XYZ file of C-alpha atoms in Angstrom:
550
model
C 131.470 209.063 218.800
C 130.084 205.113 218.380
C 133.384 204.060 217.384
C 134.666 205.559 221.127
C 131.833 204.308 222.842
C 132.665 200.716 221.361
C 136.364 201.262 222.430
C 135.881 202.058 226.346
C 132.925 198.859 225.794
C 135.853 197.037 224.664
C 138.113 198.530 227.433
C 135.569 197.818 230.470
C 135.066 194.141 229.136
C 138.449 193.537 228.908
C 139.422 195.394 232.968
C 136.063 193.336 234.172
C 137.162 190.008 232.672
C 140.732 190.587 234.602
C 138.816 191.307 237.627
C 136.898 188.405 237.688
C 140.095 186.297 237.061
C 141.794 187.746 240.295
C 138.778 187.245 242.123
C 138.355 183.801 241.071
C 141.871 182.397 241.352
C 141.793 184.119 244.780
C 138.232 182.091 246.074
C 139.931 179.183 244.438
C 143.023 179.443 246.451
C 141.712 180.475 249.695
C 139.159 177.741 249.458
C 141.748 175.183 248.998
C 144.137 176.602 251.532
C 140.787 176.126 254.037
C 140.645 172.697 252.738
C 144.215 171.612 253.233
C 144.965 174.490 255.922
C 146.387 172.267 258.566
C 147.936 169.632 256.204
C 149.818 172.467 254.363
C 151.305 173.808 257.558
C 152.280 170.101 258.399
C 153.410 169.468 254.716
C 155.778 173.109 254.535
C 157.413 172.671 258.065
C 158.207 168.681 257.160
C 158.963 167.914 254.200
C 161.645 169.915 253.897
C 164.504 167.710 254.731
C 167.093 168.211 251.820
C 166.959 170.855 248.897
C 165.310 167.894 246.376
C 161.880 167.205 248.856
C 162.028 171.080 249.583
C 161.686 172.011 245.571
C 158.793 169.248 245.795
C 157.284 170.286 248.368
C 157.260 173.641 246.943
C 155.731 172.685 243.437
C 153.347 170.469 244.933
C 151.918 173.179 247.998
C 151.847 175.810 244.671
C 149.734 173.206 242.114
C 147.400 172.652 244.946
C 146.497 176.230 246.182
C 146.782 177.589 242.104
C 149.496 180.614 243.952
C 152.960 180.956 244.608
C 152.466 184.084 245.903
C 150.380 182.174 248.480
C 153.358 179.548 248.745
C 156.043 182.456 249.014
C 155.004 184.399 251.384
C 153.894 181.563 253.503
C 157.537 180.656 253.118
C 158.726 183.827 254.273
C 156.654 183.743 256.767
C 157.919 180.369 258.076
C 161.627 181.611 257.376
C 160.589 184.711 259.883
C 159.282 182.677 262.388
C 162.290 180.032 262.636
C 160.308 177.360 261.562
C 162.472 177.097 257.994
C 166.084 177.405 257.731
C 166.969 179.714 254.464
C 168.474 177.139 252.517
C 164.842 174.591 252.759
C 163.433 178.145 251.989
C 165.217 178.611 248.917
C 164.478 175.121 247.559
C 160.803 175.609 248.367
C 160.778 178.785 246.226
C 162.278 177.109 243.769
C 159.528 174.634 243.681
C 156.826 177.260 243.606
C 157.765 178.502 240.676
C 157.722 175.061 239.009
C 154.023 174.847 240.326
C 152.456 177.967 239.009
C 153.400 177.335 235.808
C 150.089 175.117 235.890
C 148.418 178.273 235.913
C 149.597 179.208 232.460
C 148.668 175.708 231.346
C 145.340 176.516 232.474
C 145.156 179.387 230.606
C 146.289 177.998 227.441
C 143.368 175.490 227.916
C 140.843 178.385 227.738
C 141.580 180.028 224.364
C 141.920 176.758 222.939
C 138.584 174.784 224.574
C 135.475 176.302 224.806
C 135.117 176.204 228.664
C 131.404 177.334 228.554
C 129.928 173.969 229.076
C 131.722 173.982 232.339
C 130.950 176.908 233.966
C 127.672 177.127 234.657
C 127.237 172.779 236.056
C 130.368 174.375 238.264
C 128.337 177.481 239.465
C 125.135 175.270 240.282
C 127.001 172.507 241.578
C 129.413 174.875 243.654
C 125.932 177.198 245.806
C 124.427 173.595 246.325
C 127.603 172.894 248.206
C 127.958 176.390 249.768
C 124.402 176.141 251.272
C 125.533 172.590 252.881
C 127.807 173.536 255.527
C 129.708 170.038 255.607
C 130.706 171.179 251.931
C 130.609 174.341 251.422
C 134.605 174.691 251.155
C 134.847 172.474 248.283
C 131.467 174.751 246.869
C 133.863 177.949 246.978
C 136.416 175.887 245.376
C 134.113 175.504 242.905
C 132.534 178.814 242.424
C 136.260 180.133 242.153
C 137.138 177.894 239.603
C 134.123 178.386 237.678
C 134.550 182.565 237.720
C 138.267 181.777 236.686
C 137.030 179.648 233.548
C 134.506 182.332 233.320
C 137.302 185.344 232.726
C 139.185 182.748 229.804
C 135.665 182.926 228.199
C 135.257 186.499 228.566
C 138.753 187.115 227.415
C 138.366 185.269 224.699
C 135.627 186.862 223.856
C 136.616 190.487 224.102
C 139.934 189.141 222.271
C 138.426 188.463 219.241
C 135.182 191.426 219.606
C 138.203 193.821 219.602
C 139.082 192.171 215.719
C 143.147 193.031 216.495
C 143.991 191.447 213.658
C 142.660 193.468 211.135
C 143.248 197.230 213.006
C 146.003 198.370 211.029
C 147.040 201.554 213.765
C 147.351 197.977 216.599
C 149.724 195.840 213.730
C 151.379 198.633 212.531
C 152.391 199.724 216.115
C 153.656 196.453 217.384
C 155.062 195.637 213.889
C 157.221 198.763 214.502
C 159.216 196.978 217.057
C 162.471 195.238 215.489
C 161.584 191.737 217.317
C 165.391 190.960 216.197
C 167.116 193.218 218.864
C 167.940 192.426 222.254
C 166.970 196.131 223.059
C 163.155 195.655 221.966
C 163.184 192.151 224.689
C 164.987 193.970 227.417
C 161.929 197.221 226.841
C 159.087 194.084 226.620
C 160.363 192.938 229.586
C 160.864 195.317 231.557
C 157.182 196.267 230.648
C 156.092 192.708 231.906
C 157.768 193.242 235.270
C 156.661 196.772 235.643
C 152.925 196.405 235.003
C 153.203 192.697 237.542
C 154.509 194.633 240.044
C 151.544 197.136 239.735
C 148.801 194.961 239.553
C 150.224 192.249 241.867
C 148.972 189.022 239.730
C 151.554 187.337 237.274
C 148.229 185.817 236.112
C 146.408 188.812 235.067
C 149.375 190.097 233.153
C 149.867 186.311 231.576
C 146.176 186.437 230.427
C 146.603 190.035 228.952
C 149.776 188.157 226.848
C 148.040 185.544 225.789
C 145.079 187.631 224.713
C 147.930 189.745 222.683
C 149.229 186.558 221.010
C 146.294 184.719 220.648
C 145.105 187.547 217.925
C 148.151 187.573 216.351
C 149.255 191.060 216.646
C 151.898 190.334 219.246
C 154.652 188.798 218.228
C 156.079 185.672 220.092
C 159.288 186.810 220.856
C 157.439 190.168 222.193
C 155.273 187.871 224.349
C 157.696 185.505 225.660
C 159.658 189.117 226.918
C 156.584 189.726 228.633
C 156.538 186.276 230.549
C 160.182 187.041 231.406
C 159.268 190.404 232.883
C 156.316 188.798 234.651
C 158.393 185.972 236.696
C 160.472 188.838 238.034
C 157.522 191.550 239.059
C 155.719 188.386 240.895
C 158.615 188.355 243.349
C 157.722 191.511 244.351
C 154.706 190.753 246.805
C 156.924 188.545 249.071
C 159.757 191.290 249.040
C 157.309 193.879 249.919
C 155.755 191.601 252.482
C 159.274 191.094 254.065
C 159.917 194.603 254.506
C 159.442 194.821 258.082
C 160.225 191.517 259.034
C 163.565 189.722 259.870
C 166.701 189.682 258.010
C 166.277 185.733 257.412
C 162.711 186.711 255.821
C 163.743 189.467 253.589
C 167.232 186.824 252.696
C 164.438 184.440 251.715
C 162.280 186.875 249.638
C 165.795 188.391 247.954
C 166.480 184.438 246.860
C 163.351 184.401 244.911
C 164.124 187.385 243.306
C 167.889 185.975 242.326
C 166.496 182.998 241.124
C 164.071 184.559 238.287
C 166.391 187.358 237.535
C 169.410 184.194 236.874
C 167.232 182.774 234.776
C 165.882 185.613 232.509
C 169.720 186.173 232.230
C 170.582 183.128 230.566
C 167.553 183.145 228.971
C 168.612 186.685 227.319
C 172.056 184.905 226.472
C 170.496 182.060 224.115
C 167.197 184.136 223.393
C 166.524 183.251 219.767
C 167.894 179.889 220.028
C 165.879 178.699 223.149
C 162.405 180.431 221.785
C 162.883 178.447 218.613
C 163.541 175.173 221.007
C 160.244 175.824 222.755
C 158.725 176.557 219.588
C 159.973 173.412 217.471
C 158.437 171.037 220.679
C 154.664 172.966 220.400
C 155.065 172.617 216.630
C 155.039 176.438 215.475
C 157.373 178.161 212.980
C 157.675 182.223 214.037
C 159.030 182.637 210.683
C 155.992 181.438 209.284
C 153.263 183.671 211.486
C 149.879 182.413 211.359
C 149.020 179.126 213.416
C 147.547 181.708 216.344
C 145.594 178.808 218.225
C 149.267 177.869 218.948
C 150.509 180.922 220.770
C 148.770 180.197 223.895
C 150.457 176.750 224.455
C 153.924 177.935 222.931
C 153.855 180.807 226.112
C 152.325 178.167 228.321
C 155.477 175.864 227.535
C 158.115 178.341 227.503
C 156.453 179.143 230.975
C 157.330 175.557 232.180
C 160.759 175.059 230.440
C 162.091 178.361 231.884
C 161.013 177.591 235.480
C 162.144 173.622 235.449
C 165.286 174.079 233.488
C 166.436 176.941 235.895
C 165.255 174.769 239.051
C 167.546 172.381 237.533
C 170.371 174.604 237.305
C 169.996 176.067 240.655
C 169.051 173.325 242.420
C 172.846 172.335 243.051
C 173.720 175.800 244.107
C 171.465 176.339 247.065
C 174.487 176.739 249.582
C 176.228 179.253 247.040
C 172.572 181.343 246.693
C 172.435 181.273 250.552
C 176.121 182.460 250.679
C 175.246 185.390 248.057
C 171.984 187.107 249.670
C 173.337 186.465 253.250
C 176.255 188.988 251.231
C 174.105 190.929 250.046
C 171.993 191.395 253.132
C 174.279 191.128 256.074
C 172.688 191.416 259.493
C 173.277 194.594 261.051
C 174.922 195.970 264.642
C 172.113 197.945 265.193
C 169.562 195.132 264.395
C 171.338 192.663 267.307
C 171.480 195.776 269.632
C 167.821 195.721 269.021
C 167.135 192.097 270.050
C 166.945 193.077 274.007
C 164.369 195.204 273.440
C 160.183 193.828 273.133
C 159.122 192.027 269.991
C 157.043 188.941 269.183
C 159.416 186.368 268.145
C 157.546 184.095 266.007
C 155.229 186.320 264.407
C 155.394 189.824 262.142
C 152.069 191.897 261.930
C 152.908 192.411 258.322
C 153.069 188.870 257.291
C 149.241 188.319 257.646
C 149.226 186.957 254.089
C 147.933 183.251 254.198
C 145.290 183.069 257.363
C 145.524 179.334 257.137
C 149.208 179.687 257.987
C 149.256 182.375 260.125
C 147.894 180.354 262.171
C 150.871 178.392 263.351
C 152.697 181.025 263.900
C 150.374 182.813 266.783
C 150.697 179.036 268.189
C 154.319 179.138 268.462
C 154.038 183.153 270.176
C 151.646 181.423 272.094
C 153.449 178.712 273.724
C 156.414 180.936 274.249
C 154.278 183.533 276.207
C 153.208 180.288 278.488
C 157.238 180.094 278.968
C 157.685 183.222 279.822
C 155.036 183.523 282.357
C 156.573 180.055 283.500
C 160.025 181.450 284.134
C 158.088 184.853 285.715
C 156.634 181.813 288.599
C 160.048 180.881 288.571
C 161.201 184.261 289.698
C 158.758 184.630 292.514
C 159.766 181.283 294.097
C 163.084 182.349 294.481
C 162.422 186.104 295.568
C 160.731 184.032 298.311
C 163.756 182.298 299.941
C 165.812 185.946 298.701
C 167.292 187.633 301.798
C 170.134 189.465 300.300
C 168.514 193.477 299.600
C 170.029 194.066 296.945
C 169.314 191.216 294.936
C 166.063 191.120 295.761
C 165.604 195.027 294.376
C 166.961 193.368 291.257
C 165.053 190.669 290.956
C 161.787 192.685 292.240
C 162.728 195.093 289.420
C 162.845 191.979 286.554
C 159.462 190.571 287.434
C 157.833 194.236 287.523
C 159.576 194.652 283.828
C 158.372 190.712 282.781
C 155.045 192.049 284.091
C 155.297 194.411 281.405
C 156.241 192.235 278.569
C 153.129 189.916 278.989
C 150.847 193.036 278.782
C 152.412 194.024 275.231
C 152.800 190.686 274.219
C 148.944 189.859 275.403
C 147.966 192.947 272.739
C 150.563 192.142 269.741
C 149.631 188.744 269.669
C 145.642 189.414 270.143
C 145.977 192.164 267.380
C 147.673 190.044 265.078
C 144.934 187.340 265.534
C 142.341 189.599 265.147
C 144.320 190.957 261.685
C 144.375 187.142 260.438
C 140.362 186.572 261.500
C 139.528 189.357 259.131
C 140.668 186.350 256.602
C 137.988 183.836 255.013
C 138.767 180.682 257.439
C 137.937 177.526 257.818
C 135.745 176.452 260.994
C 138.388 174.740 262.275
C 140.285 177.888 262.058
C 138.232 179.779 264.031
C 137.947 178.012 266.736
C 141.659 177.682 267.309
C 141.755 181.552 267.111
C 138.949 181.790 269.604
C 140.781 179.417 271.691
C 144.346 181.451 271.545
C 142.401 184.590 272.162
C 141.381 183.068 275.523
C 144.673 181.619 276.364
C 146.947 184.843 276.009
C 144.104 186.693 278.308
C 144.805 184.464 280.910
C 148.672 184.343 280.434
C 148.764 187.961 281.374
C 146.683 186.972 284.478
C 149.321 184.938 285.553
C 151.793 187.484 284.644
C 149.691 189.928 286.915
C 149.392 187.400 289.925
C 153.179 187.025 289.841
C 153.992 190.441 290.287
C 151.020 190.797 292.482
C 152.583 187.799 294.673
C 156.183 189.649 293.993
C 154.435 193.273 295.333
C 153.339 191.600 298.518
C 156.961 190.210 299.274
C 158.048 193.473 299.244
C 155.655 194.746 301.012
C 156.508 192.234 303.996
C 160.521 193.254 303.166
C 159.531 196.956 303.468
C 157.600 196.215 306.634
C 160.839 194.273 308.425
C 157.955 191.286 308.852
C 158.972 187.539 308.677
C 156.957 184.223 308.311
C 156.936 181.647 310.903
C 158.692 178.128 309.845
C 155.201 176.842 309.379
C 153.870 179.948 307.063
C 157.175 179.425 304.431
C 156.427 175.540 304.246
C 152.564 175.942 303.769
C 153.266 178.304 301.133
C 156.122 176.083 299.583
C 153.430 173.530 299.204
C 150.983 175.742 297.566
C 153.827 177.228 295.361
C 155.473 174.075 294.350
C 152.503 171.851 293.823
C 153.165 168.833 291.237
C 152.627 168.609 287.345
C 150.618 166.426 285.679
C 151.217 166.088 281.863
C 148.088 166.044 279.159
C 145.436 165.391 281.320
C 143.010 167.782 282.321
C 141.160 165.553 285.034
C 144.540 165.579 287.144
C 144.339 169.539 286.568
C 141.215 169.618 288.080
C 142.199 167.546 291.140
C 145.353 169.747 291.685
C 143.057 173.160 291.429
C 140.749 171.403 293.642
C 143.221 170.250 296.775
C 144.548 174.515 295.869
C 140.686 175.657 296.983
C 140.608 173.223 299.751
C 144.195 174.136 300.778
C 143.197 178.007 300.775
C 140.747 177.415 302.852
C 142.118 175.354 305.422
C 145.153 178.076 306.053
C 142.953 180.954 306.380
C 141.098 179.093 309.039
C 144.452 177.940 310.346
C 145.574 182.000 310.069
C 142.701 183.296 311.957
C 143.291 180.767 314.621
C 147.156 181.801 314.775
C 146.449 185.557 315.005
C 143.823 184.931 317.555
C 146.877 182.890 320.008
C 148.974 185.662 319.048
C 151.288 183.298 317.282
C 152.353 186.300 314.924
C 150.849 189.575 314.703
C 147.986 190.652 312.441
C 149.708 192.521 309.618
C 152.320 189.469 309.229
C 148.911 187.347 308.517
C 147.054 190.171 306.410
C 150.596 189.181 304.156
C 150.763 185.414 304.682
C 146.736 185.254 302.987
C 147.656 187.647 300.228
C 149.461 185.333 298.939
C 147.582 182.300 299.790
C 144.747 183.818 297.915
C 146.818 185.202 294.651
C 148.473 181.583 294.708
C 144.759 180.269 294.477
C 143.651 183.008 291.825
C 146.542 181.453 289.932
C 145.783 178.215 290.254
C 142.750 179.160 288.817
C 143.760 181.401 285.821
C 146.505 177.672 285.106
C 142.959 175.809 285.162
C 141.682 178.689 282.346
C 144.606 177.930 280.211
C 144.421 174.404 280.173
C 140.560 174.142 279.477
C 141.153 176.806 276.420
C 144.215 174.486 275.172
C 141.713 171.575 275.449
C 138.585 173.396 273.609
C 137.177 172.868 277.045
């Protein structure tokens, strides 16, 4: 009864020690994607020019935010949105998994350095910084770095309370394996993969293999399987993340899956060989056994000489890899017949992966909803001068279905933002979400004056009514206006002369009525649209002073 009571103690340490390593990776990451978050965006969509600055960008963007997850499905992301082309997607992968190969290093660094001494000046050093609001990013930084270095302790620890090395049922059962056949490292790795895909973090599983090794009970060509299976499972998150988004995106997320499952395959060709190669460099003999304080680093290495040597490879081949998953996943009829109907361009609800980044993508859905309610104005200028019935219905009939494109594209895009502010974000962050939440509501009022402005034309088409000479070119002059670029003090002026300008043709219209210059119902029409042309003007203002953070 003790002896299963010190098992599932053994067995909670061990799930609570994982747990904690998640969690703190995670708060590392996020804090550092809050600290870079604009710079990253800049860095991803930039530096990107050929496949060489792509791979760097890629290792560099996954060393600084401690995930390529993170870094991959940001890619995707960008690769959905247009903003990467799939061959500087590819190379970017490529680079990300050159970069979280630091987080094995890491690792290593914990069963072999007693991290202890660190841990606790990062935990009171990192809620000083929290509690100062000017720091309190680089605090979480530190608090998630500290729970991280925490876990390797823990691990450690439950590692060597669980005594592996001398429970002869644990030796005998992973001595059982022949560690000589390729059958035993395909089953090992397709374990790795299997339980990576489950659990989601290549880290985790890593940690659980080094545990393994680090007591000697798993063997090191048993391990290294493991590490094999575990680069292909971590590709899952960005395929399952590019499920419902565009074929370029789910291209993208198959090329990181190609890329690990090439390597593992030549890997598998010149196993024994390239183990002892990685081996010889760390200085350990697996014919000898023993020399356990080793294992870590030897997985750590093998880690790093698998991802660079098959960036190396593949590096070259980018064009042929874009070639083969554009074969593999060809875009569809049905998908282009689809393209007419309503969907955010820039932006997939199911991406909402990296806050940070998701970010710039509302801002490009953003700016194109502006365009469209642009080329809506457009519209109602010319059903103005339109005298032809016909083409008018037509035309009548496109703003009325624009109308109802900015009302779905108001709620898609506010839902997604309110999806990516259930994220941990940075002030900055915040703000720009606040601001965008603003904007898009008075987008749609624009959209709603235009077809309010379109409604009355027909109402005055309907009616047989015309304007005067004088009516068309006041309202020409309140339609066409002038534009003033980036400053918001010439905005101002222009919505000011609009009020002033309303005003003075109402008082002009009552005076016109009254000398029976037209009849009433033609000037009950003629300030309709004065006044929806000044609401406009108005809801343009709104825009502009939630662009400017006004």
């Amino acid at each position: 009864m003790e002896t299963n009571q010190n098992y599932l103690t053994i067995a909670l340490q061990l799930l609570g020690s994982l747990g904690l390593l998640i969690y703190g990776m995670r708060i590392m990451s996020e804090a550092l994607q809050k600290m870079a978050g604009p710079q990253l965006r800049h860095i991803l969509a930039k530096m990107t020019t050929n496949r060489v600055t792509g791979m760097l960008t890629g290792t560099l963007i996954t060393c600084a935010v401690q995930s390529s997850s993170a870094t991959t499905v940001m890619t995707v992301s960008f690769v959905s949105a247009g903003l990467l082309t799939l061959a500087q997607a590819i190379s970017v992968i490529m680079g990300a998994n050159i970069g979280t190969t630091l987080t094995a290093w890491i690792m290593s660094l914990g069963y072999n350095v007693d991290l202890t001494s660190v841990v606790y000046p990062s935990f009171m050093l990192g809620i000083m910084l929290i509690y100062k609001k000017q720091h309190r990013y680089l605090g979480d930084f530190l608090f998630g770095t500290a729970f991280m270095f925490l876990s390797l302790v823990m691990l450690s620890a439950t590692g060597k309370s669980m005594d592996l090395e001398h429970n002869e049922a644990v030796i005998s059962f992973f001595a059982s394996f022949d560690t000589s056949s390729h059958l035993t490292i395909l089953a090992f790795l397709a374990i790795g993969t299997f339980i990576t895909c489950i659990v989601q973090s290549s880290a985790a599983v890593m940690a659980i293999t080094i545990l393994l090794c680090s007591t000697g009970v798993l063997p090191i060509y048993l391990g290294i399987a493991l590490v094999m299976g575990e680069n292909i499972g971590t590709t899952a998150t960005a395929n399952l993340v590019a499920l419902g988004a565009n074929t370029q995106a789910r291209r993208a997320a198959l090329a990181h899956l190609l890329f690990n499952v090439f390597g593992v395959v030549w890997v598998l060709v010149a196993f024994y060989p390239f183990v002892d190669m990685v081996c010889s460099v760390v200085g350990y003999d697996p014919s000898l056994g023993g020399q356990t304080a080793r294992l870590p680093v030897v997985l750590a290495m093998f880690h790093t000489c698998f991802n660079v040597i098959n960036t190396a490879i593949l590096i070259w081949l980018v064009p042929q890899m874009e070639r083969v998953v554009c074969w593999l996943l060809p875009e569809k009829q049905e998908t282009r017949a689809r393209e007419d109907e309503f969907r955010l361009q820039y932006i997939q609800s199911n991406l909402v992966q990296t806050p940070e980044i998701a970010v710039l993508q509302a801002q490009k859905e953003t700016a194109a909803f502006g365009e469209r309610v642009g080329r809506m104005f457009g519209m109602v200028r010319t059903l103005f001068h339109e005298t032809d019935p016909k083409d008018f219905g037509e035309l009548f009939s496109q703003i009325e279905n624009e109308e109802d494109m900015t009302d779905k594209m108001e709620i898609e895009i506010a839902r997604y933002l309110e999806q990516v502010s259930e994220g941990h974000l940075s002030d900055e962050t915040k703000q720009k979400i606040r601001r965008m939440m603003r904007e898009i509501s008075e987008l749609e009022s624009i959209g709603d004056a235009c077809y309010k402005l379109a409604r009355t034309l027909d109402r005055k088409r309907e009616a047989g009514k015309t304007f005067t000479p004088h009516q068309s070119e006041q309202m020409q002059t309140v339609m066409h206006g002038h534009r003033a670029e980036h400053d918001i003090r010439e905005t101002f002026r222009i919505e000011n002369d609009i009020n002033q300008l309303r005003q003075r043709l109402k008082d002009e219209n009552v005076t016109a009525v009254n000398n029976h210059e037209y009849d009433y119902a033609v000037g009950t029409l003629y300030v309709d649209i004065i006044n929806e042309l000044e609401k406009l003007g108005d809801y343009v203002v709104n825009v502009v002073e939630a662009r400017f953070g006004k």
